mmCIF file of C-alpha atoms and ligand atoms in Angstrom:
data_model
loop_
_atom_site.group_PDB
_atom_site.id
_atom_site.type_symbol
_atom_site.label_atom_id
_atom_site.label_comp_id
_atom_site.label_asym_id
_atom_site.label_seq_id
_atom_site.Cartn_x
_atom_site.Cartn_y
_atom_site.Cartn_z
ATOM 1 C CA MET A 918 26.779 -51.527 49.181
ATOM 2 C CA THR A 919 25.314 -47.407 49.525
ATOM 3 C CA GLY A 920 21.856 -46.811 47.968
ATOM 4 C CA ASP A 921 23.307 -45.214 44.827
ATOM 5 C CA ARG A 922 24.952 -48.234 43.694
ATOM 6 C CA GLY A 923 23.119 -51.889 43.607
ATOM 7 C CA ILE A 924 23.844 -54.973 41.547
ATOM 8 C CA ILE A 925 21.173 -55.862 38.987
ATOM 9 C CA PHE A 926 21.282 -58.831 36.402
ATOM 10 C CA ASN A 927 18.724 -57.693 33.349
ATOM 11 C CA ILE A 928 16.749 -54.786 32.400
ATOM 12 C CA LYS A 929 13.999 -55.638 30.450
ATOM 13 C CA LYS A 930 12.128 -52.893 28.287
ATOM 14 C CA TYR A 931 8.775 -52.865 26.560
ATOM 15 C CA ALA A 932 7.435 -55.701 29.541
ATOM 16 C CA ILE A 933 3.953 -55.779 29.313
ATOM 17 C CA HIS A 934 3.230 -58.151 31.969
ATOM 18 C CA ASP A 935 5.022 -56.800 34.973
ATOM 19 C CA GLY A 936 2.025 -54.170 35.752
ATOM 20 C CA PRO A 937 0.078 -51.788 33.917
ATOM 21 C CA GLY A 938 1.082 -50.596 30.776
ATOM 22 C CA ILE A 939 4.352 -50.736 28.772
ATOM 23 C CA ARG A 940 7.019 -51.050 31.714
ATOM 24 C CA THR A 941 10.929 -51.157 32.001
ATOM 25 C CA THR A 942 11.580 -54.110 34.281
ATOM 26 C CA VAL A 943 14.932 -53.792 36.296
ATOM 27 C CA PHE A 944 15.711 -57.289 37.904
ATOM 28 C CA LEU A 945 17.632 -56.946 41.372
ATOM 29 C CA LYS A 946 20.128 -59.562 42.149
ATOM 30 C CA GLY A 947 19.696 -61.858 45.348
ATOM 31 C CA CYS A 948 16.584 -63.619 46.584
ATOM 32 C CA PRO A 949 16.571 -64.862 50.286
ATOM 33 C CA LEU A 950 14.105 -67.518 49.182
ATOM 34 C CA SER A 951 14.988 -70.632 47.033
ATOM 35 C CA CYS A 952 12.041 -71.644 45.219
ATOM 36 C CA TRP A 953 11.889 -75.341 43.749
ATOM 37 C CA TRP A 954 10.167 -73.797 40.068
ATOM 38 C CA CYS A 955 12.288 -70.428 40.506
ATOM 39 C CA HIS A 956 12.092 -68.790 36.709
ATOM 40 C CA ASN A 957 15.166 -66.570 37.405
ATOM 41 C CA PRO A 958 17.415 -68.510 39.366
ATOM 42 C CA GLU A 959 20.527 -66.380 37.671
ATOM 43 C CA GLY A 960 18.918 -63.939 40.335
ATOM 44 C CA ILE A 961 19.441 -65.972 43.545
ATOM 45 C CA SER A 962 22.965 -65.133 44.422
ATOM 46 C CA SER A 963 23.459 -61.760 45.658
ATOM 47 C CA ARG A 964 27.073 -61.451 43.946
ATOM 48 C CA PRO A 965 27.865 -61.592 40.195
ATOM 49 C CA HIS A 966 29.040 -65.369 39.018
ATOM 50 C CA LEU A 967 30.128 -67.167 35.740
ATOM 51 C CA VAL A 968 27.939 -69.783 34.244
ATOM 52 C CA TYR A 969 29.610 -72.089 31.902
ATOM 53 C CA ARG A 970 27.449 -73.764 29.465
ATOM 54 C CA ARG A 971 29.545 -77.192 28.537
ATOM 55 C CA ASP A 972 27.095 -78.220 25.593
ATOM 56 C CA LEU A 973 28.403 -74.855 23.742
ATOM 57 C CA CYS A 974 31.879 -74.608 24.160
ATOM 58 C CA VAL A 975 33.751 -75.297 21.418
ATOM 59 C CA GLY A 976 37.333 -75.913 23.141
ATOM 60 C CA CYS A 977 38.947 -73.014 21.597
ATOM 61 C CA GLY A 978 41.146 -72.046 24.539
ATOM 62 C CA GLU A 979 40.281 -68.340 24.421
ATOM 63 C CA CYS A 980 39.081 -68.067 28.015
ATOM 64 C CA ALA A 981 41.973 -70.077 29.510
ATOM 65 C CA ASP A 982 44.390 -67.879 27.620
ATOM 66 C CA GLY A 983 42.436 -64.228 28.482
ATOM 67 C CA CYS A 984 42.354 -65.212 32.078
ATOM 68 C CA ALA A 985 44.946 -63.108 34.325
ATOM 69 C CA LYS A 986 44.496 -65.244 37.064
ATOM 70 C CA ASN A 987 45.052 -68.815 35.281
ATOM 71 C CA ALA A 988 41.864 -69.775 36.987
ATOM 72 C CA ILE A 989 40.537 -71.691 33.630
ATOM 73 C CA SER A 990 41.931 -75.409 32.819
ATOM 74 C CA LEU A 991 40.719 -77.738 30.686
ATOM 75 C CA THR A 992 39.416 -81.093 32.069
ATOM 76 C CA PRO A 993 37.533 -83.934 30.818
ATOM 77 C CA GLU A 994 34.281 -82.007 32.108
ATOM 78 C CA GLY A 995 35.118 -79.014 30.101
ATOM 79 C CA MET A 996 36.891 -75.790 30.737
ATOM 80 C CA LEU A 997 36.677 -75.794 34.546
ATOM 81 C CA THR A 998 36.779 -72.874 36.947
ATOM 82 C CA ASP A 999 38.951 -72.684 40.141
ATOM 83 C CA ALA A 1000 36.782 -70.307 42.498
ATOM 84 C CA SER A 1001 39.650 -69.650 44.596
ATOM 85 C CA LEU A 1002 41.644 -67.851 42.017
ATOM 86 C CA CYS A 1003 38.706 -66.335 40.052
ATOM 87 C CA LYS A 1004 38.497 -62.764 40.709
ATOM 88 C CA LEU A 1005 35.201 -62.349 38.893
ATOM 89 C CA CYS A 1006 36.228 -59.819 36.376
ATOM 90 C CA GLY A 1007 34.535 -61.119 33.251
ATOM 91 C CA VAL A 1008 37.141 -61.218 30.707
ATOM 92 C CA CYS A 1009 36.389 -64.912 29.682
ATOM 93 C CA ALA A 1010 33.310 -64.377 29.256
ATOM 94 C CA GLU A 1011 33.926 -61.407 27.013
ATOM 95 C CA VAL A 1012 36.528 -63.093 25.143
ATOM 96 C CA CYS A 1013 34.244 -66.527 24.559
ATOM 97 C CA PRO A 1014 33.426 -66.576 20.961
ATOM 98 C CA ALA A 1015 30.760 -69.529 21.532
ATOM 99 C CA GLU A 1016 28.813 -67.677 24.691
ATOM 100 C CA ALA A 1017 29.467 -70.714 26.541
ATOM 101 C CA ARG A 1018 30.629 -68.541 29.364
ATOM 102 C CA GLU A 1019 28.286 -66.078 31.039
ATOM 103 C CA PHE A 1020 29.211 -63.529 33.202
ATOM 104 C CA ILE A 1021 25.855 -62.546 35.273
ATOM 105 C CA GLY A 1022 24.967 -59.819 37.527
ATOM 106 C CA GLN A 1023 26.650 -56.014 37.164
ATOM 107 C CA ILE A 1024 27.329 -53.273 39.743
ATOM 108 C CA GLN A 1025 25.426 -50.408 38.373
ATOM 109 C CA GLU A 1026 24.890 -46.892 39.591
ATOM 110 C CA ALA A 1027 21.519 -45.989 40.221
ATOM 111 C CA ALA A 1028 21.663 -42.939 38.104
ATOM 112 C CA ARG A 1029 22.886 -44.871 35.101
ATOM 113 C CA ILE A 1030 19.991 -47.077 35.423
ATOM 114 C CA MET A 1031 17.668 -43.797 36.017
ATOM 115 C CA GLU A 1032 19.168 -42.494 32.915
ATOM 116 C CA MET A 1033 18.172 -45.491 30.820
ATOM 117 C CA ILE A 1034 14.846 -45.586 32.439
ATOM 118 C CA GLU A 1035 13.885 -42.064 31.654
ATOM 119 C CA LYS A 1036 14.279 -42.864 27.943
ATOM 120 C CA ASP A 1037 10.934 -44.874 28.146
ATOM 121 C CA ILE A 1038 8.854 -42.355 29.886
ATOM 122 C CA PRO A 1039 7.248 -41.495 26.428
ATOM 123 C CA PHE A 1040 6.138 -45.191 26.240
ATOM 124 C CA PHE A 1041 5.230 -45.054 30.036
ATOM 125 C CA ASP A 1042 3.000 -42.118 29.303
ATOM 126 C CA GLU A 1043 1.093 -43.116 26.223
ATOM 127 C CA SER A 1044 0.270 -46.597 27.843
ATOM 128 C CA GLY A 1045 -0.242 -46.013 31.285
ATOM 129 C CA GLY A 1046 2.982 -47.827 32.115
ATOM 130 C CA GLY A 1047 6.011 -47.296 34.247
ATOM 131 C CA VAL A 1048 8.782 -49.259 35.920
ATOM 132 C CA THR A 1049 8.800 -52.220 37.655
ATOM 133 C CA PHE A 1050 11.429 -53.292 40.174
ATOM 134 C CA SER A 1051 11.698 -57.437 40.253
ATOM 135 C CA GLY A 1052 14.444 -59.660 40.923
ATOM 136 C CA GLY A 1053 15.570 -61.831 42.626
ATOM 137 C CA GLU A 1054 14.064 -60.212 45.580
ATOM 138 C CA PRO A 1055 14.298 -56.415 45.269
ATOM 139 C CA LEU A 1056 13.588 -55.924 48.780
ATOM 140 C CA PHE A 1057 16.788 -57.580 49.216
ATOM 141 C CA GLN A 1058 18.744 -54.567 48.379
ATOM 142 C CA PRO A 1059 16.617 -52.017 50.495
ATOM 143 C CA ALA A 1060 19.016 -48.904 49.962
ATOM 144 C CA PHE A 1061 19.280 -49.228 46.379
ATOM 145 C CA LEU A 1062 15.697 -49.658 45.809
ATOM 146 C CA LEU A 1063 14.684 -46.945 47.789
ATOM 147 C CA GLU A 1064 17.199 -44.919 45.996
ATOM 148 C CA LEU A 1065 15.416 -45.946 42.723
ATOM 149 C CA LEU A 1066 11.705 -45.973 43.950
ATOM 150 C CA ASP A 1067 12.836 -42.262 45.265
ATOM 151 C CA ALA A 1068 14.581 -41.061 41.559
ATOM 152 C CA CYS A 1069 11.435 -42.471 39.472
ATOM 153 C CA GLY A 1070 8.996 -40.592 42.080
ATOM 154 C CA ARG A 1071 10.726 -37.257 41.358
ATOM 155 C CA LYS A 1072 10.286 -37.868 37.653
ATOM 156 C CA GLY A 1073 6.495 -38.646 37.885
ATOM 157 C CA ILE A 1074 6.920 -42.315 37.130
ATOM 158 C CA HIS A 1075 4.424 -45.227 38.225
ATOM 159 C CA ARG A 1076 6.283 -47.450 40.431
ATOM 160 C CA THR A 1077 5.637 -50.970 40.717
ATOM 161 C CA VAL A 1078 7.546 -53.721 43.083
ATOM 162 C CA ASP A 1079 7.177 -57.395 42.346
ATOM 163 C CA THR A 1080 8.347 -58.939 45.540
ATOM 164 C CA SER A 1081 7.835 -62.403 47.534
ATOM 165 C CA GLY A 1082 6.972 -59.914 50.617
ATOM 166 C CA TYR A 1083 9.826 -61.497 52.793
ATOM 167 C CA ALA A 1084 11.307 -58.623 53.963
ATOM 168 C CA ASP A 1085 11.891 -57.145 57.728
ATOM 169 C CA LYS A 1086 8.400 -54.671 58.318
ATOM 170 C CA ASP A 1087 10.694 -51.548 58.435
ATOM 171 C CA ILE A 1088 11.836 -52.120 54.932
ATOM 172 C CA LEU A 1089 8.502 -52.930 53.740
ATOM 173 C CA MET A 1090 7.028 -49.675 55.694
ATOM 174 C CA ALA A 1091 10.133 -47.517 53.926
ATOM 175 C CA VAL A 1092 9.287 -49.116 50.444
ATOM 176 C CA ALA A 1093 5.529 -48.800 50.363
ATOM 177 C CA GLU A 1094 5.682 -45.024 51.019
ATOM 178 C CA LYS A 1095 7.294 -44.853 47.850
ATOM 179 C CA THR A 1096 5.326 -47.474 45.358
ATOM 180 C CA ASP A 1097 2.351 -47.198 43.951
ATOM 181 C CA LEU A 1098 1.830 -50.834 43.300
ATOM 182 C CA PHE A 1099 2.728 -54.201 44.405
ATOM 183 C CA LEU A 1100 2.858 -57.664 42.190
ATOM 184 C CA PHE A 1101 2.981 -59.541 45.694
ATOM 185 C CA ASP A 1102 3.777 -63.332 45.045
ATOM 186 C CA LEU A 1103 1.608 -65.761 47.087
ATOM 187 C CA LYS A 1104 2.871 -69.378 47.143
ATOM 188 C CA MET A 1105 1.194 -71.336 49.418
ATOM 189 C CA MET A 1106 -0.396 -71.452 52.557
ATOM 190 C CA ASP A 1107 1.146 -74.262 54.797
ATOM 191 C CA PRO A 1108 3.995 -72.957 56.439
ATOM 192 C CA GLU A 1109 5.723 -76.446 56.648
ATOM 193 C CA LYS A 1110 5.358 -76.761 52.729
ATOM 194 C CA HIS A 1111 6.460 -73.279 52.192
ATOM 195 C CA LYS A 1112 9.786 -74.140 54.011
ATOM 196 C CA ARG A 1113 10.011 -77.283 52.293
ATOM 197 C CA PHE A 1114 9.548 -75.911 48.871
ATOM 198 C CA THR A 1115 10.957 -72.368 49.149
ATOM 199 C CA GLY A 1116 13.596 -72.241 51.939
ATOM 200 C CA VAL A 1117 11.453 -69.768 54.150
ATOM 201 C CA SER A 1118 8.128 -69.916 56.220
ATOM 202 C CA ASN A 1119 5.597 -67.615 55.314
ATOM 203 C CA GLU A 1120 4.482 -66.358 58.449
ATOM 204 C CA LYS A 1121 6.562 -63.124 57.779
ATOM 205 C CA ILE A 1122 5.537 -62.650 54.104
ATOM 206 C CA LEU A 1123 1.370 -63.095 54.873
ATOM 207 C CA SER A 1124 2.148 -60.868 58.020
ATOM 208 C CA ASN A 1125 3.363 -58.510 55.638
ATOM 209 C CA LEU A 1126 0.707 -59.142 52.949
ATOM 210 C CA VAL A 1127 -1.924 -58.180 55.777
ATOM 211 C CA TYR A 1128 -0.006 -55.123 56.747
ATOM 212 C CA LEU A 1129 0.177 -53.636 52.959
ATOM 213 C CA ALA A 1130 -3.511 -53.972 52.797
ATOM 214 C CA ARG A 1131 -4.350 -52.613 56.068
ATOM 215 C CA GLU A 1132 -2.235 -49.715 55.292
ATOM 216 C CA GLY A 1133 -3.575 -49.196 51.711
ATOM 217 C CA ALA A 1134 -1.117 -50.237 49.422
ATOM 218 C CA SER A 1135 -2.412 -50.982 45.785
ATOM 219 C CA ILE A 1136 -1.806 -54.988 45.852
ATOM 220 C CA SER A 1137 -1.968 -57.496 42.598
ATOM 221 C CA ILE A 1138 -1.599 -60.903 43.969
ATOM 222 C CA ARG A 1139 0.230 -63.348 41.955
ATOM 223 C CA ILE A 1140 0.057 -66.888 42.214
ATOM 224 C CA PRO A 1141 2.213 -69.118 40.579
ATOM 225 C CA LEU A 1142 0.289 -72.360 40.306
ATOM 226 C CA ILE A 1143 2.835 -75.333 40.390
ATOM 227 C CA PRO A 1144 1.479 -78.830 39.548
ATOM 228 C CA GLY A 1145 1.922 -81.566 42.365
ATOM 229 C CA ILE A 1146 3.128 -78.358 44.826
ATOM 230 C CA ASN A 1147 0.534 -76.064 45.171
ATOM 231 C CA ASP A 1148 -2.225 -76.756 43.087
ATOM 232 C CA ASP A 1149 -4.222 -79.008 45.886
ATOM 233 C CA GLU A 1150 -7.834 -78.455 46.614
ATOM 234 C CA LYS A 1151 -6.723 -77.522 50.299
ATOM 235 C CA ASN A 1152 -4.342 -74.847 49.245
ATOM 236 C CA ILE A 1153 -6.646 -73.082 47.014
ATOM 237 C CA GLU A 1154 -9.151 -73.100 49.482
ATOM 238 C CA GLN A 1155 -6.955 -71.724 52.046
ATOM 239 C CA THR A 1156 -5.423 -69.198 49.773
ATOM 240 C CA ALA A 1157 -8.941 -67.652 48.604
ATOM 241 C CA THR A 1158 -10.446 -67.603 52.536
ATOM 242 C CA PHE A 1159 -7.425 -65.552 53.568
ATOM 243 C CA VAL A 1160 -7.117 -63.158 50.165
ATOM 244 C CA GLU A 1161 -11.100 -62.722 50.461
ATOM 245 C CA LYS A 1162 -10.598 -60.881 53.556
ATOM 246 C CA LEU A 1163 -7.780 -58.613 52.942
ATOM 247 C CA PRO A 1164 -8.811 -54.864 51.614
ATOM 248 C CA ASN A 1165 -7.249 -53.159 48.822
ATOM 249 C CA VAL A 1166 -6.118 -56.408 46.607
ATOM 250 C CA ARG A 1167 -7.318 -54.913 43.170
ATOM 251 C CA ASP A 1168 -6.570 -58.318 41.496
ATOM 252 C CA ILE A 1169 -5.527 -61.888 41.575
ATOM 253 C CA HIS A 1170 -3.866 -63.453 38.677
ATOM 254 C CA ILE A 1171 -3.014 -67.253 38.541
ATOM 255 C CA LEU A 1172 0.663 -67.761 36.760
ATOM 256 C CA PRO A 1173 1.350 -70.657 34.460
HETATM 257 S S1 LIG B 174 36.162 -63.953 35.788
HETATM 258 FE FE1 LIG B 174 38.169 -63.224 35.248
HETATM 259 S S2 LIG B 174 39.851 -64.101 36.990
HETATM 260 FE FE2 LIG B 174 37.558 -65.516 36.809
HETATM 261 S S3 LIG B 174 37.946 -67.173 35.402
HETATM 262 FE FE3 LIG B 174 36.888 -65.407 33.935
HETATM 263 S S4 LIG B 174 38.886 -64.233 33.252
HETATM 264 FE FE4 LIG B 174 39.540 -65.599 35.150
HETATM 265 S S1 LIG B 175 36.272 -69.227 25.111
HETATM 266 FE FE1 LIG B 175 34.254 -70.121 25.441
HETATM 267 S S2 LIG B 175 34.304 -72.016 23.921
HETATM 268 FE FE2 LIG B 175 36.519 -71.330 23.900
HETATM 269 S S3 LIG B 175 37.265 -72.914 25.526
HETATM 270 FE FE3 LIG B 175 36.496 -70.921 26.593
HETATM 271 S S4 LIG B 175 34.433 -71.797 27.181
HETATM 272 FE FE4 LIG B 175 35.030 -73.177 25.512
#
């Protein structure tokens, strides 16, 4: 996919916890990590996907009737979808009267997203806010992210990138040139533990954080404190020792 189009799964307006001021947060779909405690699991897959909630399903059969591919059938487990037949058209979610089927993720033009963002410029100006690119992992769609960052920059909109820090250095360098603030997740210091609970080692992440700090990027570190996983004294001490050596860290937030 080129930079003028990408896949998102949400746009949140009037966000007040995603950086300074009032912000519009764009959630890019796809993430190379799979954290045990992920708050946005719908953002992990880089493709659109269907979610079926059996507890909401009233068994009306509208979804099966509406599916041109005959991919949906009634089973003892509810209305199940044959993934080999499904073309991800989203019709079944549109016709479902009970919101039991949800189609998550849409391919969107960068220009269309900018139209939505620009409507909020008066709020940004009034509050010192701007736009935040989150996910998923926004650096997972680098061309699309760079296109959006460029477009926001041309409009003078403050740009924040909320990242796990897991990206190749050349991508990070290009993004850093167009980013006013990084919200950088620092999960845990032990590489083996990090791999066990997130699916990847933290070596690239820590190296990228050091790089950004030394290059003068503005960084707000965010530590999701997960009971029984990273709230032990050893991890907290190692994190503090690591962070205190970094220049340009503007603040540290502990996330519950
Ligand atoms: S997304 Fe489209 S093809 Fe897939 S099950 Fe629903 S209606 Fe059928
Ligand atoms: S349309 Fe919705 S409520 Fe009706 S059977 Fe399908 S999933 Fe269930």
